[in-house]
JSON list of C-alpha atoms in Angstrom, two decimals:
[
{"chain": "W", "resi": 1, "resn": "MET", "atom": "CA", "xyz": [139.92, 130.54, 363.92]},
{"chain": "W", "resi": 2, "resn": "THR", "atom": "CA", "xyz": [138.53, 130.15, 360.56]},
{"chain": "W", "resi": 3, "resn": "LEU", "atom": "CA", "xyz": [138.62, 132.86, 358.08]},
{"chain": "W", "resi": 4, "resn": "LYS", "atom": "CA", "xyz": [136.31, 132.90, 355.40]},
{"chain": "W", "resi": 5, "resn": "LYS", "atom": "CA", "xyz": [137.31, 135.00, 351.85]},
{"chain": "W", "resi": 6, "resn": "ILE", "atom": "CA", "xyz": [135.66, 138.60, 351.89]},
{"chain": "W", "resi": 7, "resn": "THR", "atom": "CA", "xyz": [135.77, 141.22, 349.52]},
{"chain": "W", "resi": 8, "resn": "ILE", "atom": "CA", "xyz": [137.40, 144.75, 350.99]},
{"chain": "W", "resi": 9, "resn": "ALA", "atom": "CA", "xyz": [136.71, 148.12, 349.71]},
{"chain": "W", "resi": 10, "resn": "ILE", "atom": "CA", "xyz": [138.37, 151.17, 350.59]},
{"chain": "W", "resi": 11, "resn": "ASP", "atom": "CA", "xyz": [137.39, 154.87, 349.30]},
{"chain": "W", "resi": 12, "resn": "GLY", "atom": "CA", "xyz": [138.11, 157.86, 350.74]},
{"chain": "W", "resi": 13, "resn": "HIS", "atom": "CA", "xyz": [139.54, 161.38, 349.82]},
{"chain": "W", "resi": 14, "resn": "SER", "atom": "CA", "xyz": [142.60, 162.37, 347.59]},
{"chain": "W", "resi": 15, "resn": "SER", "atom": "CA", "xyz": [145.93, 161.91, 349.38]},
{"chain": "W", "resi": 16, "resn": "THR", "atom": "CA", "xyz": [144.50, 159.82, 352.38]},
{"chain": "W", "resi": 17, "resn": "GLY", "atom": "CA", "xyz": [147.36, 157.30, 351.89]},
{"chain": "W", "resi": 18, "resn": "LYS", "atom": "CA", "xyz": [143.87, 154.74, 350.80]},
{"chain": "W", "resi": 19, "resn": "SER", "atom": "CA", "xyz": [147.15, 152.76, 348.44]},
{"chain": "W", "resi": 20, "resn": "THR", "atom": "CA", "xyz": [149.38, 152.66, 350.97]},
{"chain": "W", "resi": 21, "resn": "MET", "atom": "CA", "xyz": [146.92, 151.28, 353.33]},
{"chain": "W", "resi": 22, "resn": "ALA", "atom": "CA", "xyz": [145.18, 148.56, 351.02]},
{"chain": "W", "resi": 23, "resn": "LYS", "atom": "CA", "xyz": [148.43, 147.66, 349.40]},
{"chain": "W", "resi": 24, "resn": "ALA", "atom": "CA", "xyz": [150.01, 146.77, 353.21]},
{"chain": "W", "resi": 25, "resn": "LEU", "atom": "CA", "xyz": [147.06, 144.82, 354.36]},
{"chain": "W", "resi": 26, "resn": "ALA", "atom": "CA", "xyz": [146.62, 142.72, 350.98]},
{"chain": "W", "resi": 27, "resn": "LYS", "atom": "CA", "xyz": [150.06, 141.87, 351.53]},
{"chain": "W", "resi": 28, "resn": "ARG", "atom": "CA", "xyz": [149.74, 140.76, 355.09]},
{"chain": "W", "resi": 29, "resn": "ILE", "atom": "CA", "xyz": [146.34, 139.03, 354.49]},
{"chain": "W", "resi": 30, "resn": "GLY", "atom": "CA", "xyz": [147.66, 137.17, 350.95]},
{"chain": "W", "resi": 31, "resn": "TYR", "atom": "CA", "xyz": [144.64, 139.22, 349.21]},
{"chain": "W", "resi": 32, "resn": "ALA", "atom": "CA", "xyz": [145.41, 140.59, 345.48]},
{"chain": "W", "resi": 33, "resn": "TYR", "atom": "CA", "xyz": [145.45, 144.34, 345.50]},
{"chain": "W", "resi": 34, "resn": "VAL", "atom": "CA", "xyz": [143.97, 146.86, 342.98]},
{"chain": "W", "resi": 35, "resn": "ASP", "atom": "CA", "xyz": [144.70, 150.14, 342.69]},
{"chain": "W", "resi": 36, "resn": "THR", "atom": "CA", "xyz": [141.45, 151.93, 340.65]},
{"chain": "W", "resi": 37, "resn": "GLY", "atom": "CA", "xyz": [142.64, 155.46, 340.83]},
{"chain": "W", "resi": 38, "resn": "ALA", "atom": "CA", "xyz": [145.98, 154.26, 338.98]},
{"chain": "W", "resi": 39, "resn": "MET", "atom": "CA", "xyz": [143.08, 153.12, 336.57]},
{"chain": "W", "resi": 40, "resn": "TYR", "atom": "CA", "xyz": [142.01, 156.68, 336.13]},
{"chain": "W", "resi": 41, "resn": "ARG", "atom": "CA", "xyz": [145.51, 158.23, 336.03]},
{"chain": "W", "resi": 42, "resn": "ALA", "atom": "CA", "xyz": [146.42, 155.60, 333.14]},
{"chain": "W", "resi": 43, "resn": "VAL", "atom": "CA", "xyz": [143.54, 156.57, 331.18]},
{"chain": "W", "resi": 44, "resn": "THR", "atom": "CA", "xyz": [144.26, 160.49, 331.57]},
{"chain": "W", "resi": 45, "resn": "LEU", "atom": "CA", "xyz": [147.75, 160.16, 330.73]},
{"chain": "W", "resi": 46, "resn": "PHE", "atom": "CA", "xyz": [146.56, 158.02, 327.69]},
{"chain": "W", "resi": 47, "resn": "ALA", "atom": "CA", "xyz": [144.61, 161.16, 327.23]},
{"chain": "W", "resi": 48, "resn": "LEU", "atom": "CA", "xyz": [147.10, 163.93, 327.80]},
{"chain": "W", "resi": 49, "resn": "ARG", "atom": "CA", "xyz": [149.87, 161.70, 324.99]},
{"chain": "W", "resi": 50, "resn": "ASN", "atom": "CA", "xyz": [147.15, 161.83, 322.81]},
{"chain": "W", "resi": 51, "resn": "LYS", "atom": "CA", "xyz": [146.20, 165.21, 322.95]},
{"chain": "W", "resi": 52, "resn": "LEU", "atom": "CA", "xyz": [142.58, 164.51, 323.77]},
{"chain": "W", "resi": 53, "resn": "ILE", "atom": "CA", "xyz": [142.71, 167.08, 326.72]},
{"chain": "W", "resi": 54, "resn": "ARG", "atom": "CA", "xyz": [142.94, 170.71, 325.51]},
{"chain": "W", "resi": 55, "resn": "ARG", "atom": "CA", "xyz": [142.53, 173.64, 328.02]},
{"chain": "W", "resi": 56, "resn": "GLY", "atom": "CA", "xyz": [141.09, 171.43, 330.80]},
{"chain": "W", "resi": 57, "resn": "LYS", "atom": "CA", "xyz": [138.19, 169.95, 327.75]},
{"chain": "W", "resi": 58, "resn": "VAL", "atom": "CA", "xyz": [137.97, 166.74, 327.02]},
{"chain": "W", "resi": 59, "resn": "ASP", "atom": "CA", "xyz": [137.43, 164.96, 323.60]},
{"chain": "W", "resi": 60, "resn": "GLU", "atom": "CA", "xyz": [135.28, 162.88, 324.73]},
{"chain": "W", "resi": 61, "resn": "PRO", "atom": "CA", "xyz": [133.98, 160.96, 321.77]},
{"chain": "W", "resi": 62, "resn": "ALA", "atom": "CA", "xyz": [137.48, 160.74, 320.90]},
{"chain": "W", "resi": 63, "resn": "LEU", "atom": "CA", "xyz": [138.01, 159.41, 324.08]},
{"chain": "W", "resi": 64, "resn": "LYS", "atom": "CA", "xyz": [135.00, 157.08, 324.22]},
{"chain": "W", "resi": 65, "resn": "GLU", "atom": "CA", "xyz": [136.18, 155.51, 320.42]},
{"chain": "W", "resi": 66, "resn": "HIS", "atom": "CA", "xyz": [139.67, 154.91, 321.87]},
{"chain": "W", "resi": 67, "resn": "LEU", "atom": "CA", "xyz": [138.33, 152.53, 324.76]},
{"chain": "W", "resi": 68, "resn": "LYS", "atom": "CA", "xyz": [135.52, 150.83, 322.78]},
{"chain": "W", "resi": 69, "resn": "ARG", "atom": "CA", "xyz": [138.57, 149.76, 320.38]},
{"chain": "W", "resi": 70, "resn": "GLY", "atom": "CA", "xyz": [140.43, 148.65, 323.59]},
{"chain": "W", "resi": 71, "resn": "ASP", "atom": "CA", "xyz": [143.59, 151.36, 322.71]},
{"chain": "W", "resi": 72, "resn": "ILE", "atom": "CA", "xyz": [143.61, 151.51, 326.29]},
{"chain": "W", "resi": 73, "resn": "ALA", "atom": "CA", "xyz": [144.77, 148.26, 328.11]},
{"chain": "W", "resi": 74, "resn": "ILE", "atom": "CA", "xyz": [145.68, 148.42, 331.38]},
{"chain": "W", "resi": 75, "resn": "THR", "atom": "CA", "xyz": [147.23, 145.67, 333.76]},
{"chain": "W", "resi": 76, "resn": "PHE", "atom": "CA", "xyz": [149.33, 145.84, 337.08]},
{"chain": "W", "resi": 77, "resn": "ARG", "atom": "CA", "xyz": [152.45, 144.05, 337.14]},
{"chain": "W", "resi": 78, "resn": "PRO", "atom": "CA", "xyz": [154.37, 142.64, 340.43]},
{"chain": "W", "resi": 79, "resn": "THR", "atom": "CA", "xyz": [157.66, 143.79, 341.47]},
{"chain": "W", "resi": 80, "resn": "LYS", "atom": "CA", "xyz": [160.63, 141.57, 342.46]},
{"chain": "W", "resi": 81, "resn": "GLU", "atom": "CA", "xyz": [160.56, 144.08, 345.97]},
{"chain": "W", "resi": 82, "resn": "GLY", "atom": "CA", "xyz": [156.76, 142.75, 346.17]},
{"chain": "W", "resi": 83, "resn": "LYS", "atom": "CA", "xyz": [155.25, 146.09, 345.13]},
{"chain": "W", "resi": 84, "resn": "SER", "atom": "CA", "xyz": [152.70, 146.28, 342.23]},
{"chain": "W", "resi": 85, "resn": "VAL", "atom": "CA", "xyz": [153.37, 148.69, 339.19]},
{"chain": "W", "resi": 86, "resn": "THR", "atom": "CA", "xyz": [150.76, 150.51, 336.75]},
{"chain": "W", "resi": 87, "resn": "VAL", "atom": "CA", "xyz": [151.00, 149.07, 333.08]},
{"chain": "W", "resi": 88, "resn": "LEU", "atom": "CA", "xyz": [149.53, 150.97, 330.35]},
{"chain": "W", "resi": 89, "resn": "ASN", "atom": "CA", "xyz": [150.02, 148.98, 327.23]},
{"chain": "W", "resi": 90, "resn": "GLY", "atom": "CA", "xyz": [152.50, 146.98, 327.81]},
{"chain": "W", "resi": 91, "resn": "LYS", "atom": "CA", "xyz": [154.54, 149.87, 329.56]},
{"chain": "W", "resi": 92, "resn": "ASN", "atom": "CA", "xyz": [155.14, 150.70, 333.20]},
{"chain": "W", "resi": 93, "resn": "VAL", "atom": "CA", "xyz": [153.86, 154.39, 333.69]},
{"chain": "W", "resi": 94, "resn": "GLU", "atom": "CA", "xyz": [153.55, 153.93, 337.40]},
{"chain": "W", "resi": 95, "resn": "ARG", "atom": "CA", "xyz": [155.94, 157.54, 337.54]},
{"chain": "W", "resi": 96, "resn": "TYR", "atom": "CA", "xyz": [154.48, 159.21, 335.01]},
{"chain": "W", "resi": 97, "resn": "ILE", "atom": "CA", "xyz": [150.36, 158.42, 336.74]},
{"chain": "W", "resi": 98, "resn": "ARG", "atom": "CA", "xyz": [151.89, 160.38, 339.78]},
{"chain": "W", "resi": 99, "resn": "SER", "atom": "CA", "xyz": [153.14, 163.64, 338.21]},
{"chain": "W", "resi": 100, "resn": "MET", "atom": "CA", "xyz": [151.37, 167.16, 339.32]},
{"chain": "W", "resi": 101, "resn": "ARG", "atom": "CA", "xyz": [150.66, 166.78, 335.58]},
{"chain": "W", "resi": 102, "resn": "VAL", "atom": "CA", "xyz": [147.65, 163.69, 335.22]},
{"chain": "W", "resi": 103, "resn": "SER", "atom": "CA", "xyz": [146.50, 164.71, 339.46]},
{"chain": "W", "resi": 104, "resn": "ASN", "atom": "CA", "xyz": [145.65, 168.34, 337.79]},
{"chain": "W", "resi": 105, "resn": "VAL", "atom": "CA", "xyz": [143.71, 166.40, 335.50]},
{"chain": "W", "resi": 106, "resn": "VAL", "atom": "CA", "xyz": [142.51, 163.02, 336.47]},
{"chain": "W", "resi": 107, "resn": "SER", "atom": "CA", "xyz": [139.03, 164.10, 338.55]},
{"chain": "W", "resi": 108, "resn": "ILE", "atom": "CA", "xyz": [138.00, 165.45, 335.32]},
{"chain": "W", "resi": 109, "resn": "ILE", "atom": "CA", "xyz": [138.71, 162.22, 333.23]},
{"chain": "W", "resi": 110, "resn": "ALA", "atom": "CA", "xyz": [137.33, 160.21, 336.26]},
{"chain": "W", "resi": 111, "resn": "ALA", "atom": "CA", "xyz": [134.13, 161.96, 335.90]},
{"chain": "W", "resi": 112, "resn": "ILE", "atom": "CA", "xyz": [133.11, 161.03, 332.62]},
{"chain": "W", "resi": 113, "resn": "GLY", "atom": "CA", "xyz": [130.36, 158.19, 332.78]},
{"chain": "W", "resi": 114, "resn": "PHE", "atom": "CA", "xyz": [131.51, 156.27, 329.96]},
{"chain": "W", "resi": 115, "resn": "VAL", "atom": "CA", "xyz": [134.89, 155.66, 331.52]},
{"chain": "W", "resi": 116, "resn": "ARG", "atom": "CA", "xyz": [133.63, 155.19, 334.85]},
{"chain": "W", "resi": 117, "resn": "LYS", "atom": "CA", "xyz": [131.37, 152.58, 333.21]},
{"chain": "W", "resi": 118, "resn": "ALA", "atom": "CA", "xyz": [134.22, 150.64, 331.42]},
{"chain": "W", "resi": 119, "resn": "MET", "atom": "CA", "xyz": [136.55, 150.83, 334.63]},
{"chain": "W", "resi": 120, "resn": "VAL", "atom": "CA", "xyz": [134.01, 149.66, 336.86]},
{"chain": "W", "resi": 121, "resn": "LYS", "atom": "CA", "xyz": [133.46, 146.71, 334.78]},
{"chain": "W", "resi": 122, "resn": "GLN", "atom": "CA", "xyz": [137.21, 145.96, 334.83]},
{"chain": "W", "resi": 123, "resn": "GLN", "atom": "CA", "xyz": [136.85, 146.30, 338.43]},
{"chain": "W", "resi": 124, "resn": "GLN", "atom": "CA", "xyz": [134.30, 143.70, 338.77]},
{"chain": "W", "resi": 125, "resn": "ALA", "atom": "CA", "xyz": [136.10, 141.10, 336.79]},
{"chain": "W", "resi": 126, "resn": "MET", "atom": "CA", "xyz": [139.05, 141.25, 339.23]},
{"chain": "W", "resi": 127, "resn": "GLY", "atom": "CA", "xyz": [136.84, 140.70, 341.83]},
{"chain": "W", "resi": 128, "resn": "LYS", "atom": "CA", "xyz": [134.36, 137.71, 341.54]},
{"chain": "W", "resi": 129, "resn": "ASP", "atom": "CA", "xyz": [136.08, 135.34, 343.61]},
{"chain": "W", "resi": 130, "resn": "LYS", "atom": "CA", "xyz": [136.67, 137.67, 346.57]},
{"chain": "W", "resi": 131, "resn": "GLY", "atom": "CA", "xyz": [140.36, 137.94, 348.38]},
{"chain": "W", "resi": 132, "resn": "LEU", "atom": "CA", "xyz": [140.46, 141.37, 347.01]},
{"chain": "W", "resi": 133, "resn": "VAL", "atom": "CA", "xyz": [141.65, 144.90, 348.47]},
{"chain": "W", "resi": 134, "resn": "MET", "atom": "CA", "xyz": [140.31, 147.40, 346.70]},
{"chain": "W", "resi": 135, "resn": "ASP", "atom": "CA", "xyz": [140.67, 151.13, 347.07]},
{"chain": "W", "resi": 136, "resn": "GLY", "atom": "CA", "xyz": [139.20, 154.09, 344.92]},
{"chain": "W", "resi": 137, "resn": "ARG", "atom": "CA", "xyz": [136.38, 156.64, 345.16]},
{"chain": "W", "resi": 138, "resn": "ASP", "atom": "CA", "xyz": [133.14, 154.55, 344.61]},
{"chain": "W", "resi": 139, "resn": "ILE", "atom": "CA", "xyz": [134.42, 150.55, 345.43]},
{"chain": "W", "resi": 140, "resn": "GLY", "atom": "CA", "xyz": [131.74, 150.24, 348.72]},
{"chain": "W", "resi": 141, "resn": "THR", "atom": "CA", "xyz": [129.00, 152.71, 346.57]},
{"chain": "W", "resi": 142, "resn": "VAL", "atom": "CA", "xyz": [129.11, 151.19, 342.79]},
{"chain": "W", "resi": 143, "resn": "VAL", "atom": "CA", "xyz": [132.10, 148.61, 342.29]},
{"chain": "W", "resi": 144, "resn": "PHE", "atom": "CA", "xyz": [131.22, 146.31, 344.92]},
{"chain": "W", "resi": 145, "resn": "PRO", "atom": "CA", "xyz": [128.12, 147.37, 347.07]},
{"chain": "W", "resi": 146, "resn": "ASP", "atom": "CA", "xyz": [127.64, 144.21, 348.87]},
{"chain": "W", "resi": 147, "resn": "ALA", "atom": "CA", "xyz": [131.65, 143.93, 349.91]},
{"chain": "W", "resi": 148, "resn": "GLU", "atom": "CA", "xyz": [131.88, 142.50, 353.74]},
{"chain": "W", "resi": 149, "resn": "MET", "atom": "CA", "xyz": [133.96, 145.51, 354.61]},
{"chain": "W", "resi": 150, "resn": "LYS", "atom": "CA", "xyz": [133.84, 148.69, 353.63]},
{"chain": "W", "resi": 151, "resn": "VAL", "atom": "CA", "xyz": [136.22, 151.46, 354.91]},
{"chain": "W", "resi": 152, "resn": "PHE", "atom": "CA", "xyz": [136.02, 155.33, 354.18]},
{"chain": "W", "resi": 153, "resn": "ALA", "atom": "CA", "xyz": [139.33, 157.17, 354.89]},
{"chain": "W", "resi": 154, "resn": "THR", "atom": "CA", "xyz": [139.31, 160.81, 355.53]},
{"chain": "W", "resi": 155, "resn": "ALA", "atom": "CA", "xyz": [141.77, 162.98, 356.67]},
{"chain": "W", "resi": 156, "resn": "SER", "atom": "CA", "xyz": [142.34, 167.32, 357.11]},
{"chain": "W", "resi": 157, "resn": "ALA", "atom": "CA", "xyz": [142.78, 168.67, 353.51]},
{"chain": "W", "resi": 158, "resn": "GLU", "atom": "CA", "xyz": [145.97, 170.12, 355.10]},
{"chain": "W", "resi": 159, "resn": "VAL", "atom": "CA", "xyz": [147.13, 166.65, 356.34]},
{"chain": "W", "resi": 160, "resn": "ARG", "atom": "CA", "xyz": [146.93, 165.32, 352.84]},
{"chain": "W", "resi": 161, "resn": "ALA", "atom": "CA", "xyz": [148.48, 167.88, 351.55]},
{"chain": "W", "resi": 162, "resn": "GLN", "atom": "CA", "xyz": [151.18, 167.73, 352.87]},
{"chain": "W", "resi": 163, "resn": "ARG", "atom": "CA", "xyz": [151.65, 164.06, 352.42]},
{"chain": "W", "resi": 164, "resn": "ARG", "atom": "CA", "xyz": [151.21, 164.49, 348.73]},
{"chain": "W", "resi": 165, "resn": "PHE", "atom": "CA", "xyz": [153.80, 167.36, 348.60]},
{"chain": "W", "resi": 166, "resn": "ASP", "atom": "CA", "xyz": [156.31, 165.01, 350.37]},
{"chain": "W", "resi": 167, "resn": "GLU", "atom": "CA", "xyz": [156.02, 162.47, 348.08]},
{"chain": "W", "resi": 168, "resn": "LEU", "atom": "CA", "xyz": [156.63, 164.82, 345.36]},
{"chain": "W", "resi": 169, "resn": "ARG", "atom": "CA", "xyz": [159.68, 166.04, 346.58]},
{"chain": "W", "resi": 170, "resn": "ALA", "atom": "CA", "xyz": [160.69, 162.66, 347.49]},
{"chain": "W", "resi": 171, "resn": "LYS", "atom": "CA", "xyz": [160.32, 161.77, 343.70]},
{"chain": "W", "resi": 172, "resn": "GLY", "atom": "CA", "xyz": [162.61, 164.67, 342.44]},
{"chain": "W", "resi": 173, "resn": "ASP", "atom": "CA", "xyz": [159.56, 167.92, 342.43]},
{"chain": "W", "resi": 174, "resn": "THR", "atom": "CA", "xyz": [161.35, 170.61, 343.30]},
{"chain": "W", "resi": 175, "resn": "THR", "atom": "CA", "xyz": [159.29, 173.42, 341.68]},
{"chain": "W", "resi": 176, "resn": "THR", "atom": "CA", "xyz": [155.42, 172.20, 342.85]},
{"chain": "W", "resi": 177, "resn": "THR", "atom": "CA", "xyz": [154.50, 174.72, 345.81]},
{"chain": "W", "resi": 178, "resn": "PHE", "atom": "CA", "xyz": [152.72, 173.50, 348.77]},
{"chain": "W", "resi": 179, "resn": "ASP", "atom": "CA", "xyz": [150.38, 175.71, 348.12]},
{"chain": "W", "resi": 180, "resn": "GLU", "atom": "CA", "xyz": [149.69, 174.22, 344.50]},
{"chain": "W", "resi": 181, "resn": "VAL", "atom": "CA", "xyz": [149.03, 170.76, 346.03]},
{"chain": "W", "resi": 182, "resn": "LEU", "atom": "CA", "xyz": [146.83, 171.89, 348.57]},
{"chain": "W", "resi": 183, "resn": "ALA", "atom": "CA", "xyz": [144.69, 173.83, 345.89]},
{"chain": "W", "resi": 184, "resn": "ASN", "atom": "CA", "xyz": [145.11, 170.69, 343.89]},
{"chain": "W", "resi": 185, "resn": "VAL", "atom": "CA", "xyz": [143.87, 168.72, 347.04]},
{"chain": "W", "resi": 186, "resn": "THR", "atom": "CA", "xyz": [140.96, 170.59, 347.80]},
{"chain": "W", "resi": 187, "resn": "GLU", "atom": "CA", "xyz": [139.58, 170.63, 343.94]},
{"chain": "W", "resi": 188, "resn": "ARG", "atom": "CA", "xyz": [139.71, 166.99, 343.55]},
{"chain": "W", "resi": 189, "resn": "ASP", "atom": "CA", "xyz": [137.61, 167.53, 346.82]},
{"chain": "W", "resi": 190, "resn": "ARG", "atom": "CA", "xyz": [134.98, 169.13, 344.87]},
{"chain": "W", "resi": 191, "resn": "ILE", "atom": "CA", "xyz": [134.87, 167.49, 341.85]},
{"chain": "W", "resi": 192, "resn": "ASP", "atom": "CA", "xyz": [134.77, 163.89, 343.10]},
{"chain": "W", "resi": 193, "resn": "SER", "atom": "CA", "xyz": [132.00, 164.78, 345.69]},
{"chain": "W", "resi": 194, "resn": "THR", "atom": "CA", "xyz": [129.96, 166.52, 343.28]},
{"chain": "W", "resi": 195, "resn": "ARG", "atom": "CA", "xyz": [130.22, 164.46, 339.81]},
{"chain": "W", "resi": 196, "resn": "LYS", "atom": "CA", "xyz": [127.32, 163.25, 338.43]},
{"chain": "W", "resi": 197, "resn": "GLU", "atom": "CA", "xyz": [128.82, 159.68, 337.82]},
{"chain": "W", "resi": 198, "resn": "SER", "atom": "CA", "xyz": [129.56, 157.61, 341.01]},
{"chain": "W", "resi": 199, "resn": "PRO", "atom": "CA", "xyz": [130.39, 160.41, 343.00]},
{"chain": "W", "resi": 200, "resn": "LEU", "atom": "CA", "xyz": [132.50, 160.41, 346.23]},
{"chain": "W", "resi": 201, "resn": "ARG", "atom": "CA", "xyz": [130.41, 159.35, 349.32]},
{"chain": "W", "resi": 202, "resn": "GLN", "atom": "CA", "xyz": [130.41, 157.27, 352.31]},
{"chain": "W", "resi": 203, "resn": "ALA", "atom": "CA", "xyz": [128.46, 154.12, 352.14]},
{"chain": "W", "resi": 204, "resn": "ASP", "atom": "CA", "xyz": [126.01, 153.34, 354.26]},
{"chain": "W", "resi": 205, "resn": "ASP", "atom": "CA", "xyz": [127.53, 150.48, 356.35]},
{"chain": "W", "resi": 206, "resn": "ALA", "atom": "CA", "xyz": [131.16, 151.94, 355.84]},
{"chain": "W", "resi": 207, "resn": "VAL", "atom": "CA", "xyz": [133.56, 152.10, 358.72]},
{"chain": "W", "resi": 208, "resn": "VAL", "atom": "CA", "xyz": [135.25, 156.07, 358.78]},
{"chain": "W", "resi": 209, "resn": "LEU", "atom": "CA", "xyz": [138.98, 155.68, 359.56]},
{"chain": "W", "resi": 210, "resn": "ASP", "atom": "CA", "xyz": [140.43, 159.95, 360.10]},
{"chain": "W", "resi": 211, "resn": "ASN", "atom": "CA", "xyz": [143.98, 158.79, 359.78]},
{"chain": "W", "resi": 212, "resn": "SER", "atom": "CA", "xyz": [144.64, 162.87, 360.57]},
{"chain": "W", "resi": 213, "resn": "HIS", "atom": "CA", "xyz": [146.97, 161.94, 363.32]},
{"chain": "W", "resi": 214, "resn": "MET", "atom": "CA", "xyz": [147.38, 158.22, 362.68]},
{"chain": "W", "resi": 215, "resn": "THR", "atom": "CA", "xyz": [151.42, 156.35, 362.23]},
{"chain": "W", "resi": 216, "resn": "LEU", "atom": "CA", "xyz": [151.47, 153.81, 359.59]},
{"chain": "W", "resi": 217, "resn": "GLU", "atom": "CA", "xyz": [151.77, 150.88, 362.24]},
{"chain": "W", "resi": 218, "resn": "GLU", "atom": "CA", "xyz": [148.22, 152.23, 363.88]},
{"chain": "W", "resi": 219, "resn": "GLN", "atom": "CA", "xyz": [146.84, 152.75, 361.37]},
{"chain": "W", "resi": 220, "resn": "ASP", "atom": "CA", "xyz": [147.58, 148.85, 359.56]},
{"chain": "W", "resi": 221, "resn": "GLU", "atom": "CA", "xyz": [146.76, 147.67, 363.30]},
{"chain": "W", "resi": 222, "resn": "TRP", "atom": "CA", "xyz": [143.27, 149.13, 362.96]},
{"chain": "W", "resi": 223, "resn": "LEU", "atom": "CA", "xyz": [142.64, 148.01, 359.42]},
{"chain": "W", "resi": 224, "resn": "TYR", "atom": "CA", "xyz": [143.81, 144.12, 359.82]},
{"chain": "W", "resi": 225, "resn": "ASN", "atom": "CA", "xyz": [141.23, 143.91, 363.37]},
{"chain": "W", "resi": 226, "resn": "LEU", "atom": "CA", "xyz": [138.45, 145.37, 361.32]},
{"chain": "W", "resi": 227, "resn": "TYR", "atom": "CA", "xyz": [139.71, 142.59, 358.89]},
{"chain": "W", "resi": 228, "resn": "LEU", "atom": "CA", "xyz": [139.65, 139.70, 361.40]},
{"chain": "W", "resi": 229, "resn": "ALA", "atom": "CA", "xyz": [136.20, 140.77, 362.64]},
{"chain": "W", "resi": 230, "resn": "ARG", "atom": "CA", "xyz": [134.71, 140.88, 359.11]},
{"chain": "W", "resi": 231, "resn": "ALA", "atom": "CA", "xyz": [136.23, 137.54, 357.77]},
{"chain": "W", "resi": 232, "resn": "LYS", "atom": "CA", "xyz": [135.29, 135.70, 360.86]},
{"chain": "W", "resi": 233, "resn": "ASN", "atom": "CA", "xyz": [133.16, 132.52, 360.11]}
]
């Protein structure tokens, strides 16, 4: 069976494991992987470190100027273990962009039009030759509306919050409570789905993946079989 090179777009709610499933699929089929959520988290981290966010308000003119000047350079670097880490201005920031400090305000940054336009431009350039798995909120609707394979990942808010809570505990966060994580997940859903610029929505031709009660193995096989069906010549 011959397979053609395609573009794979995985969208969905926060904490559905989009990055995990996208990375696993990309590794299995030999495709490049891009975590667009990490790109918005990196911009958020830059804004926090440069005091561009105060009391939930973003200094948009200053952030726009930084983007225009090229002060926010985001790339991905492979590790010896075959993983990928996010690099902001030459430094590995993977650990910092996953913190609750960033999670609490990333949706505000991601809702800004000029930020999304800047990130989408970078993302489209990355995928011009296909052979790419990209996950985010608007990949199948805005970044690659012609992607041959589109998936919309979802799960109950409680299940997603528990996954995020367990992840934080595994990374040594012993102060954040489950209720705080659940509130964060719910608020991010609201912001992502109601923002004016590229709101989170299921593309008309996307296949829904509800992984509330799936194992990672079941999820990986589901995605791989969908890929085989979409990539057949």
